[in-house]
Coordinates of C-alpha atoms and ligand atoms in Angstrom, one line a residue:
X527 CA 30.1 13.3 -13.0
X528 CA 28.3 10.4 -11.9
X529 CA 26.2 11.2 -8.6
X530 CA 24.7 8.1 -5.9
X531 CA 21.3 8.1 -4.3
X532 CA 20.2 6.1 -1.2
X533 CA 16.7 6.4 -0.8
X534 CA 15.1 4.7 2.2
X535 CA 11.2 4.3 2.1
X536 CA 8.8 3.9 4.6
X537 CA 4.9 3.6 4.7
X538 CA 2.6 2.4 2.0
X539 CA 2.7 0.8 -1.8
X540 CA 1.8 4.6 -3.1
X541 CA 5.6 5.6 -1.1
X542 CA 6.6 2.5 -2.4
X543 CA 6.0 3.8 -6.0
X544 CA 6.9 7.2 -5.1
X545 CA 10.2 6.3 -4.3
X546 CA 10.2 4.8 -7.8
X547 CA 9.5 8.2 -9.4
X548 CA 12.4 9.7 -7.4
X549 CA 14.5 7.4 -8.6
X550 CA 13.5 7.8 -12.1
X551 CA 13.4 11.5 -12.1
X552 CA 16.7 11.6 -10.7
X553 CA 18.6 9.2 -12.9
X554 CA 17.5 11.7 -15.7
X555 CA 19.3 13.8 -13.7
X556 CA 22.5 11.6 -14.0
X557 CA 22.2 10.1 -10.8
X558 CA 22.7 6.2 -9.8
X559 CA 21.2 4.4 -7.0
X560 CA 23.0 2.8 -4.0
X561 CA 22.4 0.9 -1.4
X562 CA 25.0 2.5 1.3
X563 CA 24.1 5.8 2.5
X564 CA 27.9 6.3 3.5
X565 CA 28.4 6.5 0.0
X566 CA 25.9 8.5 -1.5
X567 CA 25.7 12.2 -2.3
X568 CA 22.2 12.5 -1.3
X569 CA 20.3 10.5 0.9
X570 CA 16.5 10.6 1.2
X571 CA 13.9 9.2 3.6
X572 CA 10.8 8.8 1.9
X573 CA 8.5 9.3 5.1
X574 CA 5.1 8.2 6.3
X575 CA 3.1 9.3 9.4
X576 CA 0.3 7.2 9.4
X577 CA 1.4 5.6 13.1
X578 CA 3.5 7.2 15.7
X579 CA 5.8 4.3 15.2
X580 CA 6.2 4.9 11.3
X581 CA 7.6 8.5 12.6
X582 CA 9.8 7.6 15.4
X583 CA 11.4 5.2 13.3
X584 CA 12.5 7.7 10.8
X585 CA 13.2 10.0 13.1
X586 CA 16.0 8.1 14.9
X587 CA 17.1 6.9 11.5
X588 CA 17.6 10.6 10.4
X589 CA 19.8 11.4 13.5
X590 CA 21.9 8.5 12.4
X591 CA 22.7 9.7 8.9
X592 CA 24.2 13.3 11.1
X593 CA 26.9 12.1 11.5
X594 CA 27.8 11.6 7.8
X595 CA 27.3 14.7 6.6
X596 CA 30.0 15.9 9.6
X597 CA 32.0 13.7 7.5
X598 CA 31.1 14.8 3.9
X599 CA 29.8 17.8 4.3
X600 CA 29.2 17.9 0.3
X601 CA 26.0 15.2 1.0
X602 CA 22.5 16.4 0.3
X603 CA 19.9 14.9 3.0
X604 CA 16.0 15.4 1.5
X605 CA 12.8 14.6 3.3
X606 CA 10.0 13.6 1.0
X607 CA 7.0 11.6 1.8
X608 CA 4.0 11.8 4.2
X609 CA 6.0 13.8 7.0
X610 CA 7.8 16.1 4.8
X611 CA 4.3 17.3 3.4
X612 CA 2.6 17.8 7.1
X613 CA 5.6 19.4 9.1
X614 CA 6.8 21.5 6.4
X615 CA 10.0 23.4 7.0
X616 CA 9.1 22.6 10.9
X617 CA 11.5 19.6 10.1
X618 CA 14.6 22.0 9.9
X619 CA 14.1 22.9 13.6
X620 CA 14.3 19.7 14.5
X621 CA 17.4 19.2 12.3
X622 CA 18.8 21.7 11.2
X623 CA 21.8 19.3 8.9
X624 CA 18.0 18.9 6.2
X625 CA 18.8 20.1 3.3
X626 CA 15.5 20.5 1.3
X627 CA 11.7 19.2 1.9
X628 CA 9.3 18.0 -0.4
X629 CA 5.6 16.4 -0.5
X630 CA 4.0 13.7 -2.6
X631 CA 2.9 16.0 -4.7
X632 CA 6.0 17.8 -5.8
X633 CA 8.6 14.9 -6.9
X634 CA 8.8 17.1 -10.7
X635 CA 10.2 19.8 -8.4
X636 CA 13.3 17.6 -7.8
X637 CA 15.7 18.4 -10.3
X638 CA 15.5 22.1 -9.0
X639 CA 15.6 21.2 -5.1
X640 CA 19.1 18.8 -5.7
X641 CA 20.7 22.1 -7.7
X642 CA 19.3 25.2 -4.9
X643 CA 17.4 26.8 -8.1
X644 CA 14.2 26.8 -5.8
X645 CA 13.4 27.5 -2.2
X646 CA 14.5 24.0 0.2
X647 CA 10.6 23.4 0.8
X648 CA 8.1 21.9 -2.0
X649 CA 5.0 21.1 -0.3
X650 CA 2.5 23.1 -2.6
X651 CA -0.7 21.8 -3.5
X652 CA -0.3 20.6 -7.1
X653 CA -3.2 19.8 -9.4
X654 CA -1.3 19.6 -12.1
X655 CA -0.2 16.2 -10.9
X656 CA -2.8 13.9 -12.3
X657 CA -1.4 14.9 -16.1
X658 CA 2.4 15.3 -14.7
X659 CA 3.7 11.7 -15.7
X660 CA 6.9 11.3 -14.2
X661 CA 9.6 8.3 -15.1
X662 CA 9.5 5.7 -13.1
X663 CA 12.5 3.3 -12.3
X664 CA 10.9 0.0 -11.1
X665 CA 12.2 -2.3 -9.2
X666 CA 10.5 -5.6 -10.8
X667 CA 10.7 -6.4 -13.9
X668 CA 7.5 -8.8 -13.8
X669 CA 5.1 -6.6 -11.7
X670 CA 4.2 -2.8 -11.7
X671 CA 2.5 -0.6 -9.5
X672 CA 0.4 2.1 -12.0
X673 CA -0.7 4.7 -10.0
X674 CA -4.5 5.8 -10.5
X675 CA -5.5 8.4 -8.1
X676 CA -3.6 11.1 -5.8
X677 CA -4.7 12.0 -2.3
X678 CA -8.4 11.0 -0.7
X679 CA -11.3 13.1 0.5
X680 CA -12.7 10.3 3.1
X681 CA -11.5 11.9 6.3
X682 CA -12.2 8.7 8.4
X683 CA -11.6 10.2 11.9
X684 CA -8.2 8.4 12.5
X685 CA -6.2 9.4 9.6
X686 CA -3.7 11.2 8.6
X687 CA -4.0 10.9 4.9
X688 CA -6.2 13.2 3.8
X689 CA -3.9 15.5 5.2
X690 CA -1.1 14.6 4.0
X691 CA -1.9 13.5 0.5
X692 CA -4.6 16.4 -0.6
X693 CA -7.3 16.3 -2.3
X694 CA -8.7 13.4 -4.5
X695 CA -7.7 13.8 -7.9
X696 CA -8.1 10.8 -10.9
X697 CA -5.7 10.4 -13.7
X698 CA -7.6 10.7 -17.2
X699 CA -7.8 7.2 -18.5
X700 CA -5.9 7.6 -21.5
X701 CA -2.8 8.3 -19.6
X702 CA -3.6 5.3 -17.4
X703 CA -3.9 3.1 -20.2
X704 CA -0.9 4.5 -22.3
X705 CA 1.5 3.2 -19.0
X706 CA -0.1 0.1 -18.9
X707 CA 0.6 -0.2 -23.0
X708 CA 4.1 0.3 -22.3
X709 CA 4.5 -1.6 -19.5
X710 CA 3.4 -4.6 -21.7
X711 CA 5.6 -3.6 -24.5
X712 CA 8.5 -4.1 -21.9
X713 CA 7.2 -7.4 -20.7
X714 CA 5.6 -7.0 -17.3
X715 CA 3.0 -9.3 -16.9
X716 CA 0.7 -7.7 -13.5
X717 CA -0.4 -4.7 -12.8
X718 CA -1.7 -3.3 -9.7
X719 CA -3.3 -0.2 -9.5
X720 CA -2.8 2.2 -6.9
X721 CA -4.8 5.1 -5.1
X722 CA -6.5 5.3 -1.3
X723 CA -9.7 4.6 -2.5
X724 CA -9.7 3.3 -5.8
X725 CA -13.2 2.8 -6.8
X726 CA -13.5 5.7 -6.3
X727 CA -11.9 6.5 -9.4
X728 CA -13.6 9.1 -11.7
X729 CA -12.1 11.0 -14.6
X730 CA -13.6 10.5 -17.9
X731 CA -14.8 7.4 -16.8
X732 CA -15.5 5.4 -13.2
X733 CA -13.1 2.8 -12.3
X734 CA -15.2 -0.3 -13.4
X735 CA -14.6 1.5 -16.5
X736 CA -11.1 2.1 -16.5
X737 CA -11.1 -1.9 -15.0
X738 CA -12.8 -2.9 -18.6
X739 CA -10.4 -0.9 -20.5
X740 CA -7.1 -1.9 -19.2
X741 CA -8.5 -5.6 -19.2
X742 CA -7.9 -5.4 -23.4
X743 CA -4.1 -4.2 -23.1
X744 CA -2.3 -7.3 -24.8
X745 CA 0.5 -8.8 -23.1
X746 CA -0.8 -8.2 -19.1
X747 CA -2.2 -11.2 -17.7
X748 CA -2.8 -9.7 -13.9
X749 CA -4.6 -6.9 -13.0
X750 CA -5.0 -6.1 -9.2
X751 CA -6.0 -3.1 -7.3
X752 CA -5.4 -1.4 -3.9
X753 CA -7.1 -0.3 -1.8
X754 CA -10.7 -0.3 -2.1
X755 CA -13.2 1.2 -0.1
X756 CA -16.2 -0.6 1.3
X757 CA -18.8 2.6 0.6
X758 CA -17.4 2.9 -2.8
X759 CA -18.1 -0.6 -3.5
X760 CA -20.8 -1.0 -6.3
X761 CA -22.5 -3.6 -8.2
X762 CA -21.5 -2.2 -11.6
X763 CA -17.5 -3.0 -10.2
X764 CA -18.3 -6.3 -8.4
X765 CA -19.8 -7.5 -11.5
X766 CA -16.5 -6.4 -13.4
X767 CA -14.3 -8.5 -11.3
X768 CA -16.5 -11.5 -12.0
X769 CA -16.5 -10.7 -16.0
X770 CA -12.5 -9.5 -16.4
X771 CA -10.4 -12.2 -16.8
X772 CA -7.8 -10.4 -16.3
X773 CA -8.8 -8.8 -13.0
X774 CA -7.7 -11.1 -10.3
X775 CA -9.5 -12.9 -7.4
X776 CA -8.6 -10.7 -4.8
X777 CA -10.1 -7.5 -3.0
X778 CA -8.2 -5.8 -0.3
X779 CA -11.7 -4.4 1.4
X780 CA -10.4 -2.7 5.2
X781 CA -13.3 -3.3 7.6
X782 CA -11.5 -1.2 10.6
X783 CA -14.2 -2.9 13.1
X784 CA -16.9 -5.0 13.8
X785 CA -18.9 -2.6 16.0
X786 CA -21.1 -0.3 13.7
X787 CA -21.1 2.3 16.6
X788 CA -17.2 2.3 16.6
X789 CA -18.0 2.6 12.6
X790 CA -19.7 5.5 13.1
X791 CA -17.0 7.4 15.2
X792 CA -14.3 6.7 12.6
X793 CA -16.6 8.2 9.6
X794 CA -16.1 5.6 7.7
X795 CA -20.1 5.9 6.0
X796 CA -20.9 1.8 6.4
X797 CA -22.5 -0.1 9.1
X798 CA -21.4 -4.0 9.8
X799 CA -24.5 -5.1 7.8
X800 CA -23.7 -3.3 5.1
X801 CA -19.9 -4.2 5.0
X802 CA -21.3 -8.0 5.3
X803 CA -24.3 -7.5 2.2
X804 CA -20.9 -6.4 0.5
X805 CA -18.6 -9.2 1.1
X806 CA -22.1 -11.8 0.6
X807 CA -22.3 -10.4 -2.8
X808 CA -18.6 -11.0 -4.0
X809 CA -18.6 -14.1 -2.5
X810 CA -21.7 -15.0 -5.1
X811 CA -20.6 -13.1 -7.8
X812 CA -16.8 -14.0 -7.9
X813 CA -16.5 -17.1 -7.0
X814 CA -13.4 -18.4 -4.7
X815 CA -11.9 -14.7 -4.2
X816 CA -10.1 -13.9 -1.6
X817 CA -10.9 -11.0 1.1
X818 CA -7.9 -9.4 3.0
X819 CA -8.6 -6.5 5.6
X820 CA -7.3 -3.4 7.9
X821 CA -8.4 -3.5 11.5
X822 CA -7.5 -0.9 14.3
X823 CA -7.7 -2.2 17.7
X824 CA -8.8 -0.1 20.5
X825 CA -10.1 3.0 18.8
X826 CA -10.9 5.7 21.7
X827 CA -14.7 4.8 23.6
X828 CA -14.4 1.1 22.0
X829 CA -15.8 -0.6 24.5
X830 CA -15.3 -4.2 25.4
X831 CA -18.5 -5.0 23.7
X832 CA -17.5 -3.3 20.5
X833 CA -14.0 -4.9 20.6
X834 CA -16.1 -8.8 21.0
X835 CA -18.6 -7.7 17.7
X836 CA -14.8 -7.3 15.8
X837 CA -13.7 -10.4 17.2
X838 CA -17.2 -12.5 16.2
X839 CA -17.2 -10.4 12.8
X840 CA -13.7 -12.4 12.2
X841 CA -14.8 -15.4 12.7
X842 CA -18.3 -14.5 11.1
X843 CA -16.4 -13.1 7.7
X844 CA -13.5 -15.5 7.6
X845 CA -10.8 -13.3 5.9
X846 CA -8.1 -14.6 4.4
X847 CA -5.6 -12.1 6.0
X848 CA -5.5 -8.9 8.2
X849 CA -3.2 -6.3 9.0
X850 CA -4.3 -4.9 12.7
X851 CA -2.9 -1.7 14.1
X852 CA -3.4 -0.4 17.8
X853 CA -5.3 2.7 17.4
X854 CA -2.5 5.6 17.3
X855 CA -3.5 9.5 17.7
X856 CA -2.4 11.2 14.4
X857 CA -2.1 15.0 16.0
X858 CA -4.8 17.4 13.7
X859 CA -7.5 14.3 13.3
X860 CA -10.7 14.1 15.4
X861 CA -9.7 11.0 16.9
X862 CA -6.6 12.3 18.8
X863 CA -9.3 14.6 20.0
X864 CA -12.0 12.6 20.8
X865 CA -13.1 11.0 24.6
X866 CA -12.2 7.9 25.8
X867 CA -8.6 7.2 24.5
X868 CA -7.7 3.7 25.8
X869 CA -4.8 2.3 27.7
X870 CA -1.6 0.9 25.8
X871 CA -2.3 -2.2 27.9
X872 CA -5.9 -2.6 26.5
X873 CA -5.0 -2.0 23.1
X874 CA -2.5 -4.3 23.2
X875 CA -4.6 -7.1 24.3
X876 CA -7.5 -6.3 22.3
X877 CA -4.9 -6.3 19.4
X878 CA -3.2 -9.6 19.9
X879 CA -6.4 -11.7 20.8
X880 CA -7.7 -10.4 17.1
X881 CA -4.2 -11.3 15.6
X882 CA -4.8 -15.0 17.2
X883 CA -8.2 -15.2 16.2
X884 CA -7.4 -14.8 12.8
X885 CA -3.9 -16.4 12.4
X886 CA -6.0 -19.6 12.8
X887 CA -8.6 -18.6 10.3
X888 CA -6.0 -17.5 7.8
X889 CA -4.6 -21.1 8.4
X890 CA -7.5 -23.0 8.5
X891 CA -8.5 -21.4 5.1
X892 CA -4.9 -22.1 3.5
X893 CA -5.3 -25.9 4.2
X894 CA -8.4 -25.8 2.5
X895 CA -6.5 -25.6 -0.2
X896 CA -4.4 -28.6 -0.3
X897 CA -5.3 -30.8 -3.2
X898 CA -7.0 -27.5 -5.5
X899 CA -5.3 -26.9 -8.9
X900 CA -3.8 -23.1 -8.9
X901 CA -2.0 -20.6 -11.3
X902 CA 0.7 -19.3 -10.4
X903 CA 2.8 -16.4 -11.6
X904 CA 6.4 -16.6 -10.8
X905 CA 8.0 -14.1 -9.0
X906 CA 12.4 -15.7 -8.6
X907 CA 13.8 -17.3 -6.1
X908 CA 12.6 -17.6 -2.8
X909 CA 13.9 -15.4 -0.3
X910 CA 14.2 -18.1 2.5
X911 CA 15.2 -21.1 0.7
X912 CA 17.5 -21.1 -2.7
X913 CA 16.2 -24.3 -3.5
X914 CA 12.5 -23.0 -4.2
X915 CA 10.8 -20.6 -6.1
X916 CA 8.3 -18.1 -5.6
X917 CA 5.2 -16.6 -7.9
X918 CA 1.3 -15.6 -6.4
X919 CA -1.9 -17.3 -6.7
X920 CA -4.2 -14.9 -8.7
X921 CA -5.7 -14.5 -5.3
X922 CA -2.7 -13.1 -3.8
X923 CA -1.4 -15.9 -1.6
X924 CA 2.3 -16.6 -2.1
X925 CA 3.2 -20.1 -3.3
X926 CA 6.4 -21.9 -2.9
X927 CA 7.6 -24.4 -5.7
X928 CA 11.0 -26.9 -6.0
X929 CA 12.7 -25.2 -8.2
X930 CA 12.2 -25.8 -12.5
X931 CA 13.1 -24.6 -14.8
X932 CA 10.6 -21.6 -15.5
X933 CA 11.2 -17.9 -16.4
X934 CA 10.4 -15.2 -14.1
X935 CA 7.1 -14.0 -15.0
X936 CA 6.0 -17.3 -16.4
X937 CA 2.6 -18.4 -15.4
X938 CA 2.3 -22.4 -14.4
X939 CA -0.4 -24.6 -12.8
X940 CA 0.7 -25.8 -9.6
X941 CA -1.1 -28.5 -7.2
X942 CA -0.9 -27.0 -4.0
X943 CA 0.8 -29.4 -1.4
X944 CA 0.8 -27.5 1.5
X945 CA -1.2 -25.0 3.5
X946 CA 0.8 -22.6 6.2
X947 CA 0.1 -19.4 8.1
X948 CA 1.7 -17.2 5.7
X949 CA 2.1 -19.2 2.6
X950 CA 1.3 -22.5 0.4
X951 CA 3.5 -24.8 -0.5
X952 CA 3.0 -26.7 -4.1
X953 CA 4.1 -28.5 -6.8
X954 CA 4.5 -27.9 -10.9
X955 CA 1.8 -30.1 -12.8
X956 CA 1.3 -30.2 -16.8
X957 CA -1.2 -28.9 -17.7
Ligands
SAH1099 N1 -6.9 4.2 2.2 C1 -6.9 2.9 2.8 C2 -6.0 2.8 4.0 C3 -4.8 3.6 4.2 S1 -4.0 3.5 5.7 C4 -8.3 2.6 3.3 O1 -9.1 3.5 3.5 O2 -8.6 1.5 3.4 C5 -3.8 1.8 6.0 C6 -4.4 1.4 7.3 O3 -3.8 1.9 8.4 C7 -5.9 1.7 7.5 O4 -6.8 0.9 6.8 C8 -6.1 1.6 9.0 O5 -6.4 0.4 9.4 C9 -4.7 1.9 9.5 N2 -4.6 3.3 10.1 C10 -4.8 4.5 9.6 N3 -4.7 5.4 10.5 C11 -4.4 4.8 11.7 C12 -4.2 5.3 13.0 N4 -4.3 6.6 13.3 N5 -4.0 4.3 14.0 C13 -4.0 3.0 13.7 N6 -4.2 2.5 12.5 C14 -4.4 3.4 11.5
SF4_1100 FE1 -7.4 7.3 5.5 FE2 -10.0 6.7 5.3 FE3 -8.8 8.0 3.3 FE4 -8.2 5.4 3.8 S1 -10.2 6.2 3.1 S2 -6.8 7.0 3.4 S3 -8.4 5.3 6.0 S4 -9.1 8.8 5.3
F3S1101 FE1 2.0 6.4 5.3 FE2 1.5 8.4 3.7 FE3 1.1 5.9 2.9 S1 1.0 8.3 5.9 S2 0.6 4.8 4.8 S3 3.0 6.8 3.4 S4 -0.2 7.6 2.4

């Protein structure tokens, strides 16, 4: 008999893929996906905890699906992700209608969970896991997230992750580069690989390395990675990114803050003048890339002062694009514990004035493209407007085309028409 999972995913890329895995370990297990919970036999929220919001979310989603299994009482309900591996079986006091809990770390332990063989919580600590490669079912059939490392050992003062996630654990390279093989042998075209803290990759080799390696696997003509780590950042791997040409334009290089004192209380190991020599030296070294960033806004005993040297470090740097968070208390960091915890009112002022600031640098910086000459891989359709399609500049910016007639996957050169807040508009040339 044919079973149905809904799986609903929350968080990150690396719960992105996860869910991926599920789904790939399951269908081995004869079941198929579907997008109505009503109908599924076993419904799981992939979890993440990195904000309070993330968790409330899934929390009032999870006393929604209650009421199905009322219904069906034959429907399994599984908590996997980021919250599943930090409140353990804690989650069946809350409710009680769970039926079994597992961590990151433990998706091979699925096939036993679903059937009872096992007890209803998997959160062990799993080394094993680097060398475990489990089936994933992709979404895309053009792009492919290859995971490279499991867990991180940074412990910036905020976060949850470490906690979460475990310890920092590389794949060896040859397993790395035998998914990438394949994944060319069944015609995906971009890869991006996926840990907390990628460069600082280290198996049997370091990650500018593993960069040169998978640059020779025939058939990929994108490699991108996420996310990197400004301490981690070497010479040896901006020099890579310049030499690759299959390693793309792009570095997703979270700053948190502008304030080195505010630097300092998060752990993060870098000042602002070091996070600047950084960014100077890609800009020389790798010419027209593109910088994208994480800030948190109102971090506790960030003082006005500190919040106006993030603002002026904006305008100084000139990202491309940011995602900005208000500062949230993850229960078990030092943060939640620290002094001077800030007022929701401050935060969210501090936080929208650096979303402003930078929505008109982000647009300022896509008009500046207008005229330039870019490749473009196409993604489909675009989801907004049939008449168009879609497909990324090597340096990550989405680009909207009148629709040709072009393959998914395809790589074109477009003349870029148009710059907008959140994308570019172009047109097809010959090349
Ligand atoms: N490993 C990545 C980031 C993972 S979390 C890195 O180190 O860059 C993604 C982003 O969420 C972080 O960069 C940070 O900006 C934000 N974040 C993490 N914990 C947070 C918290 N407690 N409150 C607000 N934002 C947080
Ligand atoms: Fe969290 Fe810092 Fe690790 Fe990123 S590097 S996952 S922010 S502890
Ligand atoms: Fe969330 Fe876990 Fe990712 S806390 S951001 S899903 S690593």
């Amino acid at each position: 008999m044919v079973r149905t999972v809904y799986i609903r995913t929350f968080g990150c890329q690396m719960n992105v893929h996860d869910s991926e895995k599920i789904l790939g370990v399951l269908q081995k297990e004869g079941y198929s996906e579907t997008e109505d919970p009503r109908k599924a036999d076993l419904i799981i929220f992939n979890t993440c905890s990195i904000r309070q919001r993330a968790e409330h979310k899934f929390y009032s989603e999870l006393g929604r699906v209650k009421s199905y299994k009322k219904r069906r009482s034959k429907i399994q309900i599984a908590i996997a992700g980021c919250i599943a591996q930090h409140e353990g079986e804690n989650i069946f006091k809350k409710a009680p209608y769970v039926d079994f809990i597992f961590g990151p770390q433990n998706i091979h332990m699925l096939k036993d969970l679903t059937s009872g063989r096992t007890a209803p919580v998997a959160i062990k600590d799993n080394p094993e896991i680097v060398i475990t490669d489990l089936p994933a079912k992709r979404a895309d059939g053009v792009k492919a997230w290859v995971t490279i490392m499991y867990g991180c050992n940074n412990f910036c003062s905020y976060c949850i992750v470490p906690y979460t996630r475990g310890r920092e654990r590389s794949r060896p390279s040859e397993n790395i580069y035998s998914e990438v093989a394949e994944l060319a042998d069944k015609g995906y075209k971009e890869i991006t690989l996926l840990g907390q803290n990628v460069n600082s990759y280290r198996s049997d080799i370091d990650f500018p390395g593993l960069l040169r390696r998978l640059d020779r696997v025939g058939g990929i003509e994108r490699i991108r990675f996420v996310t990197s780590h400004p301490g981690d950042l070497s010479g040896e791997l901006i020099k890579a990114m310049s030499g690759l040409s299959k390693v793309c334009e792009h570095i997703h290089l979270p700053m948190q803050s502008g304030s080195s004192n505010i630097l300092r209380l998060m752990n993060r190991g870098y000042t602002y003048d070091d996070y600047i020599r950084k960014v100077s030296s890609l800009r020389e070294k790798v010419p027209g890339i593109s910088i994208t960033s994480d800030i948190i806004a109102g971090f506790p005993g960030e003082t006005e002062d500190d919040h106006l040297l993030t603002i002026e470090a904006l305008k100084e740097i000139e990202f491309d694009g940011i995602f900005a968070f208000k500062f949230s208390p993850r229960p078990g960091t030092r943060a939640a514990e620290m002094r001077g915890h800030l007022p929701e009112e401050v935060k969210s002022e501090r936080l929208s004035q650096i979303l402003e600031v930078q929505e008109e640098i982000t647009e300022i910086k896509n008009r500046s493209l207008e005229g330039t000459i870019q490749e473009i891989l196409i993604e489909g359709g675009s989801e907004t407007d049939m008449e168009k399609l879609t497909g990324r500049t090597r340096t990550n910016k989405i680009v909207n085309i009148p629709k040709i007639d072009v393959e998914k996957g395809s790589i074109i050169s477009v003349e870029i028409t148009k710059g907008r807040k959140h994308s570019l508009e172009g047109r097809p040339i010959k090349k």
